[in-house]
Every structure is written in C-alpha cells, then in structure tokens.
Amino acid sequence: MSDDIAASRRIVQDWVVRYIAAVIDLAPEAVPLDTEFREIGVDSAEVVIMTGVMEEEFGFEIDAELPFRRATIAGLLDALQEAGLVAA
Amino acid sequence: MTPPALSLVVLAHDMARALPRTLRSLAPDYQATAPVPPAEIGGWEIIVVDNGSACPVQAAEVAPPDVALRVIRRGPEAAAAVAEALNQGLQNATGEFVGVWIDGARLASPGLLGACARALRLHPRAVVATRNYHLGPALQHAAAMSGFDAAAEDRLLNSIDWPRGAARLAEIATPEQPDPTGPLLESNALFMRRAQWQALGGFDPRFGGAGGGAVNIDMLLRACAAPGSQLIRILGEGTFHQLHGGVTTGAGPRRAAALLKLGSKQYFRLRGRPMRALRQRGWLYDAALGALRPDSPERAHG
C-alpha cells in the first residue's frame, strides 16, 4: 500500500475486522466495532501486534499506545482518521 | 562422564545484581519442592552465556551449590546478537533435555525444574512452556514508573524470607498474562528435548534489535508448529523477573509497547504472516498435582 494515498476507512476497518476475527476465530460479521478489544477477547499485546502488521500493510505509523487510549475498532479508526492516516 | 538429564542455558548481559539470585534458584537444594524430588530430574547443568557484560560473569562468584556451572563469555561486540548467544549455549548443552532462559534476570519458583522435567517425559515432542511473572505489584515496566525500584524489590523478597520462602513468590508478583491457560506469546524458560532444539535450528539470528526482538516468541511459535509437537503449560510454577534495566521491562509502558510493535513488524517481514499468540491450551501440567490436570484438552498421546 502506498504511503502517499490514505486508505479509506472502510478498507482499513474491513482489514481490522478480518484480522481480529482470525485471532479469536469468529466470523467477521460477528466482530463488534464498539466493544473494547479485551472484551472481544483480544488482549493488549495482541492489539499492539496488530498495529505493527497494520503499519506493514498500510504504510502508516501508529503510536503503539494508541489502542490503549482508543480501545475499540471504531475508536482506533476514528483516531487514525483524525490523524489523516485514513480517509473518510 | 555421564551427561546430566537437563541442561539450563541462561543468557545474561549486565545482570550483576539479578543473575546470582536466578542461579541460586536453580540449585538442587532450592529446587526441592514436592512432589518431584531433584533425584527424579536426573541431574542438571547450568550454562551461563555472558553476552558481553561490562563486568564479565565470574563462575566462582555466582555458582550455586551442588550443580555444575559453566560460563561462556562473549565480547561486548556480540551483545546485540541474542540468537547467536542462545545458540552457542544450546551447542554446549549435553543433557537430553534443555531449558533456555532468554532473560537471566528471571529467578525460578522452587518446583519449576521438577515440574518441567516430569512434563518433558510425558510426550516425545513436548514443548514445555512456563509462566512469566514480574516481582512487584504490577508489571515492572509500569511499576518502575511509580517508584518501584531495586530496593523495593529487595524488601519484597525479604518479606517472604526468600529463598527459604520461595514457595510464596507468586504472592509478591504479577503474572504477565492473567489467565495461565489464555493466549500465550512467550515463555522465558522454555524446555524441549535437545534433539528438538537441534531440529528447529535453534533461535533464528535474523531476528535482531533490542533484546533479540521477537526471537523468543518466534522460537515458541515454531516449536509448537513443528509436526508432532505437544505444548504443555506448567501451572503453579514460573519465572520471576527482577529489575535489571532490561530492554522491555526497564523501558516504561510506552517503550515496551513500541518494542512489541517493532517485533511484530519484524516477524511479519520474516515470516510473511502476523505474529499470533498461541490460543491452544495444550496439556496443562499442574505442579501441585505433579501430573496433567484431568481436564487437559487434546490428551491423546499415551
């Protein structure tokens, strides 16, 4: 993925949902967007690991502590959008 | 001379304060907790790999009683090469079984070696993972931010009269993972047959960076993915991290998270897939029972 063109929120969201679904062995459509990661069954280390893979996939940099402050999929995407890393 | 049943490879770098306690915790008179007596373990040796310490480890100063200890010294220029250091230790191991301590600042609970020795014999390709704890009221990268220091750690150990009160270590410590049967990413003390370590090629030296990056995580994941392997988690024993200014636990939460993220990126580049914690429970060895827990899943091997 190019560094120059921000991925759309929908693409990144789908990626995150699929990633988490694979981690917790759940169907993607069953992964909630507004539930905290730990309540979904993904611990903080796994979320940090996911952000590393996101950086590799999408070419942007994420503060490693961001998922602690914005601890839902929707919150994480909001933060990335606010930072201009994903497009609406 | 008959080789010992078990070799322990302990990696150390500038751990003058912490290493002696770790080695003391590996002495036969310390590892004497029922139900597995030291005699059942079959004898063990300790190989300390001193990875470029400014003040080199002196065997005579740190050797615990009644156990053979060797020190492999590597120069300061080698300090970053964690995988190579561990592999050098593995190459020097003579036991049928080998336990590797990637962090020599983690002292053992008193039934750890007995539990691991018995668990190793339960399956021909056992991968025996032990639980990681940090001494103190919180994980040390967080506790250090609120004033937990070496003196406080010493007071804690004194409060349980360690080493005599070593069975109470868990009371003064915090586990890295709250659920010992939950997602497993790393085991500081990892045990397998020497032949398994060899078949896996030891640690992958392509993993670099502070503390070896994700090299230990990669080792556990590869070991458990190897055909025919059987993960066995040790419940009720563990290793306990002491403060030593290490790359992750001495770093603060932000830096610790950044290092984990870096390890994730490196793993993804090298392996072409995300670094995922093990979710399989494996067999659960209960140290207090001295046997597998009756509800151990997937217990198919005879």
Tab-separated table of N, CA and C in Angstrom, chain B residues 123 125 127 192 196 199-200 219-231 280:
chain	number	residue	atom	x	y	z
B	123	HIS	N	5.670	-36.627	26.826
B	123	HIS	CA	5.437	-36.667	25.373
B	123	HIS	C	6.794	-36.602	24.667
B	125	ARG	N	7.669	-35.228	21.971
B	125	ARG	CA	7.980	-33.904	21.402
B	125	ARG	C	7.300	-32.810	22.233
B	127	VAL	N	6.741	-29.526	24.181
B	127	VAL	CA	7.230	-28.141	24.243
B	127	VAL	C	6.683	-27.594	25.556
B	192	MET	N	12.589	-28.164	25.975
B	192	MET	CA	12.351	-29.209	24.972
B	192	MET	C	13.497	-30.207	25.052
B	196	GLN	N	15.004	-31.721	19.708
B	196	GLN	CA	14.018	-30.791	19.139
B	196	GLN	C	14.650	-29.429	18.864
B	199	ALA	N	16.620	-29.851	15.787
B	199	ALA	CA	15.803	-29.981	14.576
B	199	ALA	C	15.218	-28.641	14.145
B	200	LEU	N	14.961	-27.797	15.119
B	200	LEU	CA	14.413	-26.472	14.813
B	200	LEU	C	15.494	-25.473	14.413
B	219	MET	N	10.558	-18.497	18.479
B	219	MET	CA	11.008	-19.844	18.867
B	219	MET	C	9.832	-20.669	19.396
B	220	LEU	N	9.058	-20.074	20.277
B	220	LEU	CA	7.906	-20.794	20.837
B	220	LEU	C	6.904	-21.150	19.743
B	221	LEU	N	6.623	-20.196	18.872
B	221	LEU	CA	5.633	-20.444	17.820
B	221	LEU	C	6.126	-21.532	16.869
B	222	ARG	N	7.387	-21.489	16.502
B	222	ARG	CA	7.914	-22.529	15.609
B	222	ARG	C	7.915	-23.893	16.293
B	223	ALA	N	8.296	-23.894	17.552
B	223	ALA	CA	8.348	-25.170	18.279
B	223	ALA	C	6.960	-25.816	18.326
B	224	CYS	N	5.945	-24.999	18.592
B	224	CYS	CA	4.590	-25.550	18.710
B	224	CYS	C	3.992	-25.887	17.351
B	225	ALA	N	4.525	-25.279	16.297
B	225	ALA	CA	4.023	-25.579	14.953
B	225	ALA	C	4.724	-26.793	14.345
B	226	ALA	N	5.795	-27.244	14.971
B	226	ALA	CA	6.546	-28.382	14.414
B	226	ALA	C	5.678	-29.634	14.442
B	227	PRO	N	5.758	-30.455	13.395
B	227	PRO	CA	4.920	-31.658	13.337
B	227	PRO	C	5.098	-32.548	14.567
B	228	GLY	N	3.987	-32.959	15.121
B	228	GLY	CA	4.024	-33.890	16.247
B	228	GLY	C	4.323	-33.275	17.593
B	229	SER	N	4.513	-31.968	17.634
B	229	SER	CA	4.856	-31.353	18.925
B	229	SER	C	3.615	-31.266	19.823
B	230	GLN	N	3.865	-31.169	21.100
B	230	GLN	CA	2.781	-31.071	22.076
B	230	GLN	C	3.100	-29.985	23.091
B	231	LEU	N	2.335	-28.910	23.043
B	231	LEU	CA	2.506	-27.855	24.041
B	231	LEU	C	2.036	-28.351	25.400
B	280	GLN	N	-4.105	-22.293	21.596
B	280	GLN	CA	-4.331	-23.677	22.019
B	280	GLN	C	-3.953	-23.794	23.499
